[in-house]
Amino acid sequence: MDWILDPGELAGARIGDDLEPLWLGSEAPVARPLVADRELAAALRVLAAPEVRVTIDGNHPDAIHSVRMRGCTAGHRSVLAVQDSKARGGYRGTVRLWSGPDAALAEHISYAMPAVHRGQRPRTDDAATTRALLDAPRIGGGRVTIDSTPIAATPGPSATLDWLDIACDGRYLAHAGARTTIIPASASTVTAVLDRIIAGDRLDDPALDMSLIESDAA
């Protein structure tokens, strides 16, 4: 299920968190009775008290230099909030709220990102090659941050993954661990990697590293 909400409506829902990186605005909250819709009320509860929280913040020309998404899971349910950033000026875009099974969150995140084809260079953790990719001209990119600590609890360590949209090349995923690893990434690669991380796998786990190779080769 999905809904289109004004940012003031989300601010007016007072769900207890600022929903970073969404821009809810400083104007007075809109007093619309969102809880009258039982499915929407349930989705807002997931946003308010998630077990896993995913923030996606970046830029790309297709999104007029802004990519803002917030994904959350609680129990077997997930919610993804995607803010429309195609309007120019100071307009704070409407928010599309999707709700569905927790297993579908990674795929929805992947396909909500601006479409860019898979990078043309192979997976690498060579220092010189990764530095060349990190320094290459880009048309976009950003960061995905995954937290599994409830908002009300003491914050724990976050897992972070960067995406690089390199000009005249394509999309890559980068993780800076003991060594920086960069892999070419199609939409299915992004889905596979996010699925594993949301499920709790560590980015520096050799098993996850192998899954990156396998998903990249698919």
Protein backbone atom coordinates (compact mmCIF):
# COMPACT_ATOMS: atom_id res chain seq x y z
CA MET A 1 0.00 0.00 0.00
CA ASP A 2 1.13 3.57 -0.48
CA TRP A 3 0.07 7.13 0.25
CA ILE A 4 1.14 10.62 -0.84
CA LEU A 5 1.51 13.00 2.11
CA ASP A 6 2.39 16.64 2.45
CA PRO A 7 5.51 17.09 4.63
CA GLY A 8 3.41 19.16 7.03
CA GLU A 9 1.10 16.18 7.50
CA LEU A 10 4.00 14.01 8.61
CA ALA A 11 5.17 16.77 10.95
CA GLY A 12 1.63 16.99 12.32
CA ALA A 13 1.53 13.23 12.97
CA ARG A 14 4.04 13.81 15.82
CA ILE A 15 5.52 10.35 15.56
CA GLY A 16 8.44 11.21 17.80
CA ASP A 17 11.35 11.50 15.36
CA ASP A 18 12.53 14.08 12.85
CA LEU A 19 12.58 11.44 10.05
CA GLU A 20 16.03 12.50 8.85
CA PRO A 21 16.89 13.00 5.99
CA LEU A 22 13.34 14.03 5.00
CA TRP A 23 12.59 17.76 5.02
CA LEU A 24 9.36 18.28 6.91
CA GLY A 25 9.55 22.07 6.90
CA SER A 26 9.29 24.74 9.57
CA GLU A 27 5.75 25.83 8.77
CA ALA A 28 2.87 24.92 11.08
CA PRO A 29 2.00 21.18 10.96
CA VAL A 30 -1.10 20.22 9.00
CA ALA A 31 -3.86 18.93 11.26
CA ARG A 32 -5.17 16.10 9.09
CA PRO A 33 -6.45 13.04 10.99
CA LEU A 34 -4.04 10.53 9.49
CA VAL A 35 -4.89 7.92 12.14
CA ALA A 36 -8.37 7.61 10.62
CA ASP A 37 -6.75 5.34 8.02
CA ARG A 38 -5.85 2.18 9.98
CA GLU A 39 -3.24 0.99 7.48
CA LEU A 40 -1.60 4.41 7.37
CA ALA A 41 -1.66 4.61 11.18
CA ALA A 42 0.12 1.25 11.33
CA ALA A 43 2.74 2.49 8.86
CA LEU A 44 3.33 5.60 10.97
CA ARG A 45 3.86 3.41 14.04
CA VAL A 46 6.66 1.59 12.21
CA LEU A 47 8.28 4.95 11.38
CA ALA A 48 7.94 6.00 15.02
CA ALA A 49 9.42 2.85 16.59
CA PRO A 50 11.52 0.88 14.09
CA GLU A 51 13.69 -2.11 14.83
CA VAL A 52 15.88 -1.32 11.82
CA ARG A 53 16.23 2.17 10.36
CA VAL A 54 17.71 2.93 6.92
CA THR A 55 18.45 6.48 5.79
CA ILE A 56 19.36 7.27 2.18
CA ASP A 57 20.74 10.74 1.49
CA GLY A 58 22.39 11.78 -1.74
CA ASN A 59 22.14 13.63 -5.04
CA HIS A 60 21.61 13.03 -8.73
CA PRO A 61 20.50 15.25 -11.64
CA ASP A 62 17.37 13.13 -12.15
CA ALA A 63 16.28 14.11 -8.63
CA ILE A 64 17.32 17.77 -8.99
CA HIS A 65 20.34 17.19 -6.77
CA SER A 66 18.55 15.53 -3.86
CA VAL A 67 17.75 11.93 -2.91
CA ARG A 68 15.98 11.63 0.45
CA MET A 69 14.54 8.35 1.71
CA ARG A 70 13.82 6.77 5.07
CA GLY A 71 13.12 3.04 5.46
CA CYS A 72 12.07 1.28 8.66
CA THR A 73 11.16 -2.23 9.74
CA ALA A 74 9.33 -3.49 12.82
CA GLY A 75 8.28 -7.10 13.17
CA HIS A 76 7.44 -8.38 9.69
CA ARG A 77 6.40 -4.99 8.35
CA SER A 78 8.43 -2.33 6.58
CA VAL A 79 7.79 1.25 5.52
CA LEU A 80 9.67 3.40 3.03
CA ALA A 81 9.24 7.18 2.85
CA VAL A 82 10.54 8.80 -0.35
CA GLN A 83 10.47 12.57 -0.69
CA ASP A 84 9.83 14.12 -4.09
CA SER A 85 12.70 16.50 -4.77
CA LYS A 86 11.99 17.36 -8.40
CA ALA A 87 10.38 20.71 -7.60
CA ARG A 88 12.79 23.62 -7.64
CA GLY A 89 13.23 26.47 -5.21
CA GLY A 90 12.51 26.15 -1.50
CA TYR A 91 9.62 23.73 -1.99
CA ARG A 92 9.68 20.79 0.38
CA GLY A 93 8.37 17.92 -1.71
CA THR A 94 5.52 15.57 -0.98
CA VAL A 95 6.38 12.22 0.61
CA ARG A 96 5.32 8.89 -0.87
CA LEU A 97 4.87 6.38 1.91
CA TRP A 98 4.99 2.69 0.99
CA SER A 99 4.15 -0.14 3.41
CA GLY A 100 4.64 -3.87 2.89
CA PRO A 101 6.52 -6.96 4.08
CA ASP A 102 9.92 -6.47 5.67
CA ALA A 103 11.55 -8.72 3.05
CA ALA A 104 10.63 -6.24 0.30
CA LEU A 105 12.26 -3.12 1.80
CA ALA A 106 15.68 -3.49 0.14
CA GLU A 107 14.15 -3.93 -3.30
CA HIS A 108 11.92 -0.88 -2.86
CA ILE A 109 14.91 1.21 -1.78
CA SER A 110 16.97 0.04 -4.75
CA TYR A 111 14.28 0.83 -7.31
CA ALA A 112 13.44 4.19 -5.72
CA MET A 113 17.04 5.34 -6.30
CA PRO A 114 17.73 7.27 -9.53
CA ALA A 115 18.30 4.75 -12.33
CA VAL A 116 21.96 4.37 -13.33
CA HIS A 117 23.46 1.39 -15.12
CA ARG A 118 26.03 -0.89 -13.50
CA GLY A 119 29.62 0.36 -13.42
CA GLN A 120 31.95 -1.06 -16.06
CA ARG A 121 35.00 -1.79 -13.91
CA PRO A 122 35.45 -4.96 -11.81
CA ARG A 123 35.29 -5.26 -8.04
CA THR A 124 38.44 -3.97 -6.37
CA ASP A 125 40.02 -3.33 -2.99
CA ASP A 126 43.36 -2.22 -4.44
CA ALA A 127 44.29 1.08 -2.82
CA ALA A 128 45.38 2.85 -6.02
CA THR A 129 42.36 1.66 -8.01
CA THR A 130 39.84 2.54 -5.29
CA ARG A 131 41.39 6.00 -4.93
CA ALA A 132 41.08 6.54 -8.70
CA LEU A 133 37.38 5.55 -8.56
CA LEU A 134 36.71 7.73 -5.52
CA ASP A 135 38.34 10.71 -7.25
CA ALA A 136 36.63 10.16 -10.62
CA PRO A 137 34.07 12.78 -11.80
CA ARG A 138 30.55 11.90 -10.65
CA ILE A 139 27.03 12.67 -11.73
CA GLY A 140 25.67 11.70 -8.33
CA GLY A 141 26.08 9.60 -5.24
CA GLY A 142 25.28 9.43 -1.55
CA ARG A 143 25.24 7.34 1.59
CA VAL A 144 23.06 4.59 2.99
CA THR A 145 23.13 4.27 6.79
CA ILE A 146 21.59 1.28 8.58
CA ASP A 147 20.88 1.34 12.33
CA SER A 148 19.41 -1.56 14.26
CA THR A 149 19.16 0.24 17.60
CA PRO A 150 15.69 1.55 18.51
CA ILE A 151 15.49 5.34 18.48
CA ALA A 152 14.72 5.54 22.20
CA ALA A 153 17.75 3.41 23.16
CA THR A 154 21.41 4.39 23.37
CA PRO A 155 22.67 4.65 19.78
CA GLY A 156 24.87 1.78 18.65
CA PRO A 157 27.26 1.54 15.71
CA SER A 158 25.80 2.18 12.27
CA ALA A 159 26.58 0.35 9.04
CA THR A 160 27.32 2.75 6.19
CA LEU A 161 27.57 2.14 2.48
CA ASP A 162 28.26 4.76 -0.18
CA TRP A 163 27.08 4.73 -3.77
CA LEU A 164 29.07 6.43 -6.53
CA ASP A 165 27.51 7.35 -9.88
CA ILE A 166 30.59 7.92 -12.00
CA ALA A 167 30.31 9.96 -15.20
CA CYS A 168 30.55 7.95 -18.45
CA ASP A 169 30.83 4.76 -16.40
CA GLY A 170 28.02 3.79 -14.00
CA ARG A 171 27.09 2.96 -10.42
CA TYR A 172 29.34 1.46 -7.75
CA LEU A 173 28.95 0.61 -4.08
CA ALA A 174 31.81 1.43 -1.73
CA HIS A 175 32.49 0.32 1.83
CA ALA A 176 35.39 1.69 3.86
CA GLY A 177 36.45 -1.07 6.28
CA ALA A 178 39.98 -2.22 7.02
CA ARG A 179 40.35 -1.73 3.26
CA THR A 180 37.99 0.16 0.97
CA THR A 181 36.06 -2.21 -1.27
CA ILE A 182 34.25 -0.98 -4.39
CA ILE A 183 31.95 -3.10 -6.56
CA PRO A 184 29.98 -2.32 -9.73
CA ALA A 185 26.28 -2.24 -8.82
CA SER A 186 23.12 -2.90 -10.77
CA ALA A 187 19.74 -2.44 -9.09
CA SER A 188 19.73 -6.16 -8.21
CA THR A 189 23.20 -5.84 -6.65
CA VAL A 190 22.03 -2.98 -4.45
CA THR A 191 18.99 -5.04 -3.42
CA ALA A 192 21.12 -8.11 -2.57
CA VAL A 193 23.61 -6.13 -0.49
CA LEU A 194 20.94 -4.16 1.41
CA ASP A 195 18.99 -7.36 2.09
CA ARG A 196 21.99 -8.88 3.82
CA ILE A 197 22.84 -5.75 5.84
CA ILE A 198 19.24 -5.14 6.95
CA ALA A 199 19.15 -8.79 8.05
CA GLY A 200 22.10 -8.04 10.33
CA ASP A 201 25.17 -9.21 8.37
CA ARG A 202 28.34 -7.23 8.97
CA LEU A 203 29.81 -5.36 6.03
CA ASP A 204 33.28 -6.72 6.85
CA ASP A 205 32.08 -10.33 7.12
CA PRO A 206 33.88 -12.50 4.50
CA ALA A 207 30.55 -14.25 3.79
CA LEU A 208 28.96 -10.94 2.86
CA ASP A 209 32.02 -10.02 0.83
CA MET A 210 31.52 -13.24 -1.17
CA SER A 211 27.86 -12.39 -1.67
CA LEU A 212 28.94 -9.09 -3.23
CA ILE A 213 31.10 -10.96 -5.72
CA GLU A 214 28.30 -13.39 -6.52
CA SER A 215 25.62 -10.69 -6.93
CA ASP A 216 28.02 -8.61 -9.02
CA ALA A 217 28.68 -11.53 -11.34
CA ALA A 218 24.99 -12.36 -11.77
